[in-house]
């Protein structure tokens, strides 16, 4: 008698056999496509693999491996499921207020600004920083690089279309972040969606970039990599911090998520935190 997908036999993780299947899945994906999920935090990864199994209607990790190796569209679905895309506009408003009050004056000293939003997901954080820069008169002389591992979410970010139902919360966060305009001037609406105005992405480069495997591609004055490293293990966190450190110009600013820290990283002494607990850091030494 066949077991249902909800049977314990089909739960991800647990037995040595299923752990081996997960290892083979991750290794196969890395060798076939170059996506490296091998150092993602295991508990979170197991939950997302289980979700991928449910979405594909499969019962075993070995069957998922067979499908993604032979079907690139299934692989694209897997990447969207496994990569973490939880975000919102002006999340943690006090962080953006700190950028306005303590970082913008420094950014004004550069004739041209390069900014990296790493793990940009569907674009909420990207558009938040674009709005802030426009209000501070800096957007016209900057280039924002918005990167993510998933082409699917990058396409969502390019479109800049969000549920209209979220705009009330986003407006409140924008105001707490020091916003100076009527937030509704930044988007058009239909019956269900807010469509951000196209001028907010005219200086944005959207590109796929894998923090686990790819290298430095430019020098930046501001890097936002928020709530990404919490899903990586210690080894991959170290790699990402090294990559960002090498990407930041002297006196460049790094913004992490509130649950992330430089504590324990050999690079930590090179940074000064701007505002206790806000995870906004200025690179003081190479």
JSON list of C-alpha atoms in Angstrom, two decimals, residues 28-232:
[
{"chain": "A", "resi": 28, "resn": "UNK", "atom": "CA", "xyz": [23.63, 17.19, -7.87]},
{"chain": "A", "resi": 29, "resn": "UNK", "atom": "CA", "xyz": [22.15, 20.67, -8.16]},
{"chain": "A", "resi": 30, "resn": "UNK", "atom": "CA", "xyz": [25.55, 22.25, -7.59]},
{"chain": "A", "resi": 31, "resn": "UNK", "atom": "CA", "xyz": [27.24, 20.11, -10.25]},
{"chain": "A", "resi": 32, "resn": "UNK", "atom": "CA", "xyz": [24.44, 20.46, -12.80]},
{"chain": "A", "resi": 33, "resn": "UNK", "atom": "CA", "xyz": [23.47, 24.12, -12.36]},
{"chain": "A", "resi": 34, "resn": "UNK", "atom": "CA", "xyz": [26.08, 25.78, -10.14]},
{"chain": "A", "resi": 35, "resn": "UNK", "atom": "CA", "xyz": [23.60, 26.72, -7.39]},
{"chain": "A", "resi": 36, "resn": "UNK", "atom": "CA", "xyz": [25.23, 25.98, -4.07]},
{"chain": "A", "resi": 37, "resn": "UNK", "atom": "CA", "xyz": [22.76, 25.31, -1.26]},
{"chain": "A", "resi": 38, "resn": "UNK", "atom": "CA", "xyz": [25.12, 22.96, 0.56]},
{"chain": "A", "resi": 39, "resn": "UNK", "atom": "CA", "xyz": [25.92, 25.43, 3.34]},
{"chain": "A", "resi": 40, "resn": "UNK", "atom": "CA", "xyz": [22.43, 26.73, 3.95]},
{"chain": "A", "resi": 41, "resn": "UNK", "atom": "CA", "xyz": [21.23, 26.34, 7.55]},
{"chain": "A", "resi": 42, "resn": "UNK", "atom": "CA", "xyz": [19.94, 22.79, 7.59]},
{"chain": "A", "resi": 43, "resn": "UNK", "atom": "CA", "xyz": [16.67, 23.13, 9.55]},
{"chain": "A", "resi": 44, "resn": "UNK", "atom": "CA", "xyz": [15.37, 25.93, 7.30]},
{"chain": "A", "resi": 45, "resn": "UNK", "atom": "CA", "xyz": [16.57, 24.11, 4.18]},
{"chain": "A", "resi": 46, "resn": "UNK", "atom": "CA", "xyz": [14.77, 20.91, 5.17]},
{"chain": "A", "resi": 47, "resn": "UNK", "atom": "CA", "xyz": [11.48, 22.78, 5.53]},
{"chain": "A", "resi": 48, "resn": "UNK", "atom": "CA", "xyz": [11.89, 24.32, 2.11]},
{"chain": "A", "resi": 49, "resn": "UNK", "atom": "CA", "xyz": [12.78, 21.03, 0.47]},
{"chain": "A", "resi": 50, "resn": "UNK", "atom": "CA", "xyz": [9.62, 19.57, 2.00]},
{"chain": "A", "resi": 51, "resn": "UNK", "atom": "CA", "xyz": [7.68, 22.46, 0.47]},
{"chain": "A", "resi": 52, "resn": "UNK", "atom": "CA", "xyz": [9.30, 21.76, -2.91]},
{"chain": "A", "resi": 53, "resn": "UNK", "atom": "CA", "xyz": [8.26, 18.10, -2.63]},
{"chain": "A", "resi": 54, "resn": "UNK", "atom": "CA", "xyz": [4.68, 19.14, -1.94]},
{"chain": "A", "resi": 55, "resn": "UNK", "atom": "CA", "xyz": [4.64, 21.60, -4.83]},
{"chain": "A", "resi": 56, "resn": "UNK", "atom": "CA", "xyz": [5.98, 19.00, -7.26]},
{"chain": "A", "resi": 57, "resn": "UNK", "atom": "CA", "xyz": [3.65, 16.27, -5.96]},
{"chain": "A", "resi": 58, "resn": "UNK", "atom": "CA", "xyz": [6.57, 14.03, -5.08]},
{"chain": "A", "resi": 59, "resn": "UNK", "atom": "CA", "xyz": [7.12, 11.78, -2.11]},
{"chain": "A", "resi": 60, "resn": "UNK", "atom": "CA", "xyz": [10.86, 11.34, -1.95]},
{"chain": "A", "resi": 61, "resn": "UNK", "atom": "CA", "xyz": [13.92, 13.56, -2.19]},
{"chain": "A", "resi": 62, "resn": "UNK", "atom": "CA", "xyz": [15.48, 11.16, -4.69]},
{"chain": "A", "resi": 63, "resn": "UNK", "atom": "CA", "xyz": [12.52, 11.76, -7.02]},
{"chain": "A", "resi": 64, "resn": "UNK", "atom": "CA", "xyz": [12.99, 15.51, -6.65]},
{"chain": "A", "resi": 65, "resn": "UNK", "atom": "CA", "xyz": [16.65, 15.14, -7.60]},
{"chain": "A", "resi": 66, "resn": "UNK", "atom": "CA", "xyz": [15.71, 13.22, -10.75]},
{"chain": "A", "resi": 67, "resn": "UNK", "atom": "CA", "xyz": [13.17, 15.87, -11.73]},
{"chain": "A", "resi": 68, "resn": "UNK", "atom": "CA", "xyz": [15.32, 18.95, -11.23]},
{"chain": "A", "resi": 69, "resn": "UNK", "atom": "CA", "xyz": [18.31, 17.37, -13.00]},
{"chain": "A", "resi": 70, "resn": "UNK", "atom": "CA", "xyz": [16.25, 16.66, -16.10]},
{"chain": "A", "resi": 71, "resn": "UNK", "atom": "CA", "xyz": [13.79, 19.56, -16.08]},
{"chain": "A", "resi": 72, "resn": "UNK", "atom": "CA", "xyz": [15.23, 23.10, -15.91]},
{"chain": "A", "resi": 73, "resn": "UNK", "atom": "CA", "xyz": [11.76, 24.56, -15.27]},
{"chain": "A", "resi": 74, "resn": "UNK", "atom": "CA", "xyz": [11.45, 22.35, -12.19]},
{"chain": "A", "resi": 75, "resn": "UNK", "atom": "CA", "xyz": [14.88, 23.61, -11.13]},
{"chain": "A", "resi": 76, "resn": "UNK", "atom": "CA", "xyz": [13.69, 27.20, -11.49]},
{"chain": "A", "resi": 77, "resn": "UNK", "atom": "CA", "xyz": [10.73, 26.39, -9.25]},
{"chain": "A", "resi": 78, "resn": "UNK", "atom": "CA", "xyz": [13.07, 24.78, -6.73]},
{"chain": "A", "resi": 79, "resn": "UNK", "atom": "CA", "xyz": [15.29, 27.87, -6.58]},
{"chain": "A", "resi": 80, "resn": "UNK", "atom": "CA", "xyz": [12.28, 30.12, -5.94]},
{"chain": "A", "resi": 81, "resn": "UNK", "atom": "CA", "xyz": [11.10, 27.79, -3.17]},
{"chain": "A", "resi": 82, "resn": "UNK", "atom": "CA", "xyz": [14.44, 27.29, -1.43]},
{"chain": "A", "resi": 83, "resn": "UNK", "atom": "CA", "xyz": [15.75, 30.85, -1.66]},
{"chain": "A", "resi": 84, "resn": "UNK", "atom": "CA", "xyz": [14.24, 33.09, 1.04]},
{"chain": "A", "resi": 85, "resn": "UNK", "atom": "CA", "xyz": [12.17, 36.03, -0.21]},
{"chain": "A", "resi": 86, "resn": "UNK", "atom": "CA", "xyz": [10.50, 37.48, 2.89]},
{"chain": "A", "resi": 87, "resn": "UNK", "atom": "CA", "xyz": [10.74, 41.28, 2.76]},
{"chain": "A", "resi": 88, "resn": "UNK", "atom": "CA", "xyz": [8.78, 44.53, 2.96]},
{"chain": "A", "resi": 89, "resn": "UNK", "atom": "CA", "xyz": [9.24, 48.21, 2.15]},
{"chain": "A", "resi": 90, "resn": "UNK", "atom": "CA", "xyz": [11.07, 50.28, 4.77]},
{"chain": "A", "resi": 91, "resn": "UNK", "atom": "CA", "xyz": [11.32, 47.29, 7.08]},
{"chain": "A", "resi": 92, "resn": "UNK", "atom": "CA", "xyz": [12.82, 48.43, 10.40]},
{"chain": "A", "resi": 93, "resn": "UNK", "atom": "CA", "xyz": [12.18, 52.13, 9.68]},
{"chain": "A", "resi": 94, "resn": "UNK", "atom": "CA", "xyz": [14.79, 53.27, 12.19]},
{"chain": "A", "resi": 95, "resn": "UNK", "atom": "CA", "xyz": [17.48, 51.73, 9.97]},
{"chain": "A", "resi": 96, "resn": "UNK", "atom": "CA", "xyz": [16.44, 53.97, 7.08]},
{"chain": "A", "resi": 97, "resn": "UNK", "atom": "CA", "xyz": [16.24, 56.92, 9.45]},
{"chain": "A", "resi": 98, "resn": "UNK", "atom": "CA", "xyz": [19.84, 56.21, 10.45]},
{"chain": "A", "resi": 99, "resn": "UNK", "atom": "CA", "xyz": [20.83, 56.14, 6.78]},
{"chain": "A", "resi": 100, "resn": "UNK", "atom": "CA", "xyz": [19.20, 59.55, 6.30]},
{"chain": "A", "resi": 101, "resn": "UNK", "atom": "CA", "xyz": [20.72, 61.11, 9.42]},
{"chain": "A", "resi": 102, "resn": "UNK", "atom": "CA", "xyz": [24.17, 59.54, 9.58]},
{"chain": "A", "resi": 103, "resn": "UNK", "atom": "CA", "xyz": [25.09, 58.13, 6.16]},
{"chain": "A", "resi": 104, "resn": "UNK", "atom": "CA", "xyz": [23.61, 60.42, 3.50]},
{"chain": "A", "resi": 105, "resn": "UNK", "atom": "CA", "xyz": [25.95, 63.31, 4.36]},
{"chain": "A", "resi": 106, "resn": "UNK", "atom": "CA", "xyz": [28.91, 60.99, 3.74]},
{"chain": "A", "resi": 107, "resn": "UNK", "atom": "CA", "xyz": [27.45, 59.70, 0.49]},
{"chain": "A", "resi": 108, "resn": "UNK", "atom": "CA", "xyz": [27.15, 63.28, -0.76]},
{"chain": "A", "resi": 109, "resn": "UNK", "atom": "CA", "xyz": [30.95, 63.52, -0.83]},
{"chain": "A", "resi": 110, "resn": "UNK", "atom": "CA", "xyz": [31.16, 61.11, -3.77]},
{"chain": "A", "resi": 111, "resn": "UNK", "atom": "CA", "xyz": [30.62, 62.36, -7.33]},
{"chain": "A", "resi": 112, "resn": "UNK", "atom": "CA", "xyz": [29.01, 59.04, -8.26]},
{"chain": "A", "resi": 113, "resn": "UNK", "atom": "CA", "xyz": [27.58, 56.34, -6.00]},
{"chain": "A", "resi": 114, "resn": "UNK", "atom": "CA", "xyz": [27.50, 52.58, -6.45]},
{"chain": "A", "resi": 115, "resn": "UNK", "atom": "CA", "xyz": [25.05, 50.70, -4.26]},
{"chain": "A", "resi": 116, "resn": "UNK", "atom": "CA", "xyz": [24.48, 46.97, -3.97]},
{"chain": "A", "resi": 117, "resn": "UNK", "atom": "CA", "xyz": [21.23, 45.44, -2.73]},
{"chain": "A", "resi": 118, "resn": "UNK", "atom": "CA", "xyz": [22.31, 41.81, -2.30]},
{"chain": "A", "resi": 119, "resn": "UNK", "atom": "CA", "xyz": [19.52, 39.27, -2.11]},
{"chain": "A", "resi": 120, "resn": "UNK", "atom": "CA", "xyz": [17.06, 41.89, -3.33]},
{"chain": "A", "resi": 121, "resn": "UNK", "atom": "CA", "xyz": [14.17, 39.41, -3.51]},
{"chain": "A", "resi": 122, "resn": "UNK", "atom": "CA", "xyz": [11.03, 40.93, -5.06]},
{"chain": "A", "resi": 123, "resn": "UNK", "atom": "CA", "xyz": [12.39, 44.45, -4.74]},
{"chain": "A", "resi": 124, "resn": "UNK", "atom": "CA", "xyz": [10.78, 46.05, -1.71]},
{"chain": "A", "resi": 125, "resn": "UNK", "atom": "CA", "xyz": [14.11, 47.01, -0.14]},
{"chain": "A", "resi": 126, "resn": "UNK", "atom": "CA", "xyz": [15.51, 48.13, -3.48]},
{"chain": "A", "resi": 127, "resn": "UNK", "atom": "CA", "xyz": [12.66, 50.58, -4.01]},
{"chain": "A", "resi": 128, "resn": "UNK", "atom": "CA", "xyz": [12.88, 51.76, -0.41]},
{"chain": "A", "resi": 129, "resn": "UNK", "atom": "CA", "xyz": [16.50, 52.82, -0.84]},
{"chain": "A", "resi": 130, "resn": "UNK", "atom": "CA", "xyz": [15.72, 54.33, -4.27]},
{"chain": "A", "resi": 131, "resn": "UNK", "atom": "CA", "xyz": [13.00, 56.51, -2.73]},
{"chain": "A", "resi": 132, "resn": "UNK", "atom": "CA", "xyz": [15.30, 57.58, 0.10]},
{"chain": "A", "resi": 133, "resn": "UNK", "atom": "CA", "xyz": [18.07, 58.52, -2.34]},
{"chain": "A", "resi": 134, "resn": "UNK", "atom": "CA", "xyz": [15.66, 60.46, -4.54]},
{"chain": "A", "resi": 135, "resn": "UNK", "atom": "CA", "xyz": [14.37, 62.47, -1.60]},
{"chain": "A", "resi": 136, "resn": "UNK", "atom": "CA", "xyz": [17.94, 63.22, -0.56]},
{"chain": "A", "resi": 137, "resn": "UNK", "atom": "CA", "xyz": [18.87, 64.41, -4.06]},
{"chain": "A", "resi": 138, "resn": "UNK", "atom": "CA", "xyz": [21.32, 61.56, -4.69]},
{"chain": "A", "resi": 139, "resn": "UNK", "atom": "CA", "xyz": [19.44, 59.26, -7.02]},
{"chain": "A", "resi": 140, "resn": "UNK", "atom": "CA", "xyz": [20.52, 60.99, -10.22]},
{"chain": "A", "resi": 141, "resn": "UNK", "atom": "CA", "xyz": [24.18, 60.28, -9.51]},
{"chain": "A", "resi": 142, "resn": "UNK", "atom": "CA", "xyz": [23.96, 56.68, -8.38]},
{"chain": "A", "resi": 143, "resn": "UNK", "atom": "CA", "xyz": [23.80, 53.20, -9.84]},
{"chain": "A", "resi": 144, "resn": "UNK", "atom": "CA", "xyz": [21.99, 50.54, -7.82]},
{"chain": "A", "resi": 145, "resn": "UNK", "atom": "CA", "xyz": [22.84, 46.89, -8.46]},
{"chain": "A", "resi": 146, "resn": "UNK", "atom": "CA", "xyz": [19.94, 44.66, -7.40]},
{"chain": "A", "resi": 147, "resn": "UNK", "atom": "CA", "xyz": [20.96, 41.01, -7.32]},
{"chain": "A", "resi": 148, "resn": "UNK", "atom": "CA", "xyz": [19.38, 37.72, -6.33]},
{"chain": "A", "resi": 149, "resn": "UNK", "atom": "CA", "xyz": [19.95, 34.03, -6.93]},
{"chain": "A", "resi": 150, "resn": "UNK", "atom": "CA", "xyz": [16.50, 33.61, -8.52]},
{"chain": "A", "resi": 151, "resn": "UNK", "atom": "CA", "xyz": [15.61, 34.91, -11.97]},
{"chain": "A", "resi": 152, "resn": "UNK", "atom": "CA", "xyz": [11.94, 34.59, -11.03]},
{"chain": "A", "resi": 153, "resn": "UNK", "atom": "CA", "xyz": [12.08, 37.01, -8.14]},
{"chain": "A", "resi": 154, "resn": "UNK", "atom": "CA", "xyz": [14.31, 39.36, -10.11]},
{"chain": "A", "resi": 155, "resn": "UNK", "atom": "CA", "xyz": [11.55, 39.59, -12.70]},
{"chain": "A", "resi": 156, "resn": "UNK", "atom": "CA", "xyz": [9.09, 40.47, -9.92]},
{"chain": "A", "resi": 157, "resn": "UNK", "atom": "CA", "xyz": [11.49, 43.16, -8.73]},
{"chain": "A", "resi": 158, "resn": "UNK", "atom": "CA", "xyz": [11.78, 44.56, -12.26]},
{"chain": "A", "resi": 159, "resn": "UNK", "atom": "CA", "xyz": [8.00, 44.89, -12.50]},
{"chain": "A", "resi": 160, "resn": "UNK", "atom": "CA", "xyz": [7.67, 46.71, -9.18]},
{"chain": "A", "resi": 161, "resn": "UNK", "atom": "CA", "xyz": [4.07, 45.63, -8.65]},
{"chain": "A", "resi": 162, "resn": "UNK", "atom": "CA", "xyz": [2.85, 44.93, -5.11]},
{"chain": "A", "resi": 163, "resn": "UNK", "atom": "CA", "xyz": [-0.50, 44.15, -3.49]},
{"chain": "A", "resi": 164, "resn": "UNK", "atom": "CA", "xyz": [-2.45, 47.33, -2.87]},
{"chain": "A", "resi": 165, "resn": "UNK", "atom": "CA", "xyz": [-3.47, 45.89, 0.49]},
{"chain": "A", "resi": 166, "resn": "UNK", "atom": "CA", "xyz": [0.13, 46.29, 1.72]},
{"chain": "A", "resi": 167, "resn": "UNK", "atom": "CA", "xyz": [0.38, 50.00, 0.98]},
{"chain": "A", "resi": 168, "resn": "UNK", "atom": "CA", "xyz": [-1.11, 51.13, 4.29]},
{"chain": "A", "resi": 169, "resn": "UNK", "atom": "CA", "xyz": [1.62, 49.31, 6.24]},
{"chain": "A", "resi": 170, "resn": "UNK", "atom": "CA", "xyz": [4.29, 50.47, 3.80]},
{"chain": "A", "resi": 171, "resn": "UNK", "atom": "CA", "xyz": [3.09, 54.08, 4.11]},
{"chain": "A", "resi": 172, "resn": "UNK", "atom": "CA", "xyz": [3.34, 53.92, 7.89]},
{"chain": "A", "resi": 173, "resn": "UNK", "atom": "CA", "xyz": [6.87, 52.48, 7.69]},
{"chain": "A", "resi": 174, "resn": "UNK", "atom": "CA", "xyz": [7.88, 55.13, 5.14]},
{"chain": "A", "resi": 175, "resn": "UNK", "atom": "CA", "xyz": [6.72, 57.90, 7.44]},
{"chain": "A", "resi": 176, "resn": "UNK", "atom": "CA", "xyz": [8.61, 56.43, 10.41]},
{"chain": "A", "resi": 177, "resn": "UNK", "atom": "CA", "xyz": [11.69, 56.20, 8.16]},
{"chain": "A", "resi": 178, "resn": "UNK", "atom": "CA", "xyz": [11.67, 59.98, 7.70]},
{"chain": "A", "resi": 179, "resn": "UNK", "atom": "CA", "xyz": [9.75, 60.10, 4.42]},
{"chain": "A", "resi": 180, "resn": "UNK", "atom": "CA", "xyz": [9.12, 63.62, 3.19]},
{"chain": "A", "resi": 181, "resn": "UNK", "atom": "CA", "xyz": [6.40, 63.21, 0.58]},
{"chain": "A", "resi": 182, "resn": "UNK", "atom": "CA", "xyz": [2.96, 61.70, 0.21]},
{"chain": "A", "resi": 183, "resn": "UNK", "atom": "CA", "xyz": [3.94, 58.06, -0.26]},
{"chain": "A", "resi": 184, "resn": "UNK", "atom": "CA", "xyz": [1.14, 57.55, -2.79]},
{"chain": "A", "resi": 185, "resn": "UNK", "atom": "CA", "xyz": [3.01, 59.80, -5.26]},
{"chain": "A", "resi": 186, "resn": "UNK", "atom": "CA", "xyz": [5.46, 56.94, -5.82]},
{"chain": "A", "resi": 187, "resn": "UNK", "atom": "CA", "xyz": [2.93, 54.51, -7.27]},
{"chain": "A", "resi": 188, "resn": "UNK", "atom": "CA", "xyz": [-0.09, 54.13, -9.50]},
{"chain": "A", "resi": 189, "resn": "UNK", "atom": "CA", "xyz": [-2.97, 51.81, -8.65]},
{"chain": "A", "resi": 190, "resn": "UNK", "atom": "CA", "xyz": [-5.43, 49.45, -10.24]},
{"chain": "A", "resi": 191, "resn": "UNK", "atom": "CA", "xyz": [-8.16, 47.61, -8.37]},
{"chain": "A", "resi": 192, "resn": "UNK", "atom": "CA", "xyz": [-5.71, 45.30, -6.56]},
{"chain": "A", "resi": 193, "resn": "UNK", "atom": "CA", "xyz": [-2.14, 46.46, -7.13]},
{"chain": "A", "resi": 194, "resn": "UNK", "atom": "CA", "xyz": [0.26, 49.30, -6.48]},
{"chain": "A", "resi": 195, "resn": "UNK", "atom": "CA", "xyz": [2.54, 49.84, -9.48]},
{"chain": "A", "resi": 196, "resn": "UNK", "atom": "CA", "xyz": [5.69, 51.72, -8.56]},
{"chain": "A", "resi": 197, "resn": "UNK", "atom": "CA", "xyz": [6.61, 54.53, -10.93]},
{"chain": "A", "resi": 198, "resn": "UNK", "atom": "CA", "xyz": [9.20, 53.61, -13.53]},
{"chain": "A", "resi": 199, "resn": "UNK", "atom": "CA", "xyz": [11.60, 56.43, -12.65]},
{"chain": "A", "resi": 200, "resn": "UNK", "atom": "CA", "xyz": [12.48, 54.54, -9.44]},
{"chain": "A", "resi": 201, "resn": "UNK", "atom": "CA", "xyz": [14.28, 51.86, -11.48]},
{"chain": "A", "resi": 202, "resn": "UNK", "atom": "CA", "xyz": [15.87, 53.95, -14.21]},
{"chain": "A", "resi": 203, "resn": "UNK", "atom": "CA", "xyz": [19.25, 53.75, -12.44]},
{"chain": "A", "resi": 204, "resn": "UNK", "atom": "CA", "xyz": [18.93, 50.11, -11.38]},
{"chain": "A", "resi": 205, "resn": "UNK", "atom": "CA", "xyz": [20.80, 47.14, -12.81]},
{"chain": "A", "resi": 206, "resn": "UNK", "atom": "CA", "xyz": [19.04, 43.83, -12.14]},
{"chain": "A", "resi": 207, "resn": "UNK", "atom": "CA", "xyz": [21.33, 40.81, -12.27]},
{"chain": "A", "resi": 208, "resn": "UNK", "atom": "CA", "xyz": [21.54, 37.25, -11.03]},
{"chain": "A", "resi": 209, "resn": "UNK", "atom": "CA", "xyz": [24.26, 36.78, -8.42]},
{"chain": "A", "resi": 210, "resn": "UNK", "atom": "CA", "xyz": [24.86, 33.83, -6.12]},
{"chain": "A", "resi": 211, "resn": "UNK", "atom": "CA", "xyz": [26.43, 34.83, -2.80]},
{"chain": "A", "resi": 212, "resn": "UNK", "atom": "CA", "xyz": [27.49, 31.22, -2.22]},
{"chain": "A", "resi": 213, "resn": "UNK", "atom": "CA", "xyz": [29.61, 30.90, -5.36]},
{"chain": "A", "resi": 214, "resn": "UNK", "atom": "CA", "xyz": [30.05, 34.19, -7.24]},
{"chain": "A", "resi": 215, "resn": "UNK", "atom": "CA", "xyz": [32.81, 36.75, -6.75]},
{"chain": "A", "resi": 216, "resn": "UNK", "atom": "CA", "xyz": [33.28, 40.49, -6.28]},
{"chain": "A", "resi": 217, "resn": "UNK", "atom": "CA", "xyz": [31.98, 42.39, -9.31]},
{"chain": "A", "resi": 218, "resn": "UNK", "atom": "CA", "xyz": [32.40, 46.06, -8.34]},
{"chain": "A", "resi": 219, "resn": "UNK", "atom": "CA", "xyz": [33.35, 48.45, -5.56]},
{"chain": "A", "resi": 220, "resn": "UNK", "atom": "CA", "xyz": [30.45, 49.89, -3.59]},
{"chain": "A", "resi": 221, "resn": "UNK", "atom": "CA", "xyz": [29.81, 52.80, -1.27]},
{"chain": "A", "resi": 222, "resn": "UNK", "atom": "CA", "xyz": [26.73, 51.20, 0.29]},
{"chain": "A", "resi": 223, "resn": "UNK", "atom": "CA", "xyz": [25.79, 47.51, 0.55]},
{"chain": "A", "resi": 224, "resn": "UNK", "atom": "CA", "xyz": [22.48, 46.26, 1.89]},
{"chain": "A", "resi": 225, "resn": "UNK", "atom": "CA", "xyz": [22.46, 42.53, 2.62]},
{"chain": "A", "resi": 226, "resn": "UNK", "atom": "CA", "xyz": [19.63, 42.17, 5.10]},
{"chain": "A", "resi": 227, "resn": "UNK", "atom": "CA", "xyz": [18.17, 38.97, 6.51]},
{"chain": "A", "resi": 228, "resn": "UNK", "atom": "CA", "xyz": [20.11, 36.80, 4.09]},
{"chain": "A", "resi": 229, "resn": "UNK", "atom": "CA", "xyz": [22.92, 35.37, 6.21]},
{"chain": "A", "resi": 230, "resn": "UNK", "atom": "CA", "xyz": [20.53, 34.06, 8.87]},
{"chain": "A", "resi": 231, "resn": "UNK", "atom": "CA", "xyz": [19.71, 31.23, 6.44]},
{"chain": "A", "resi": 232, "resn": "UNK", "atom": "CA", "xyz": [23.37, 30.22, 5.98]}
]
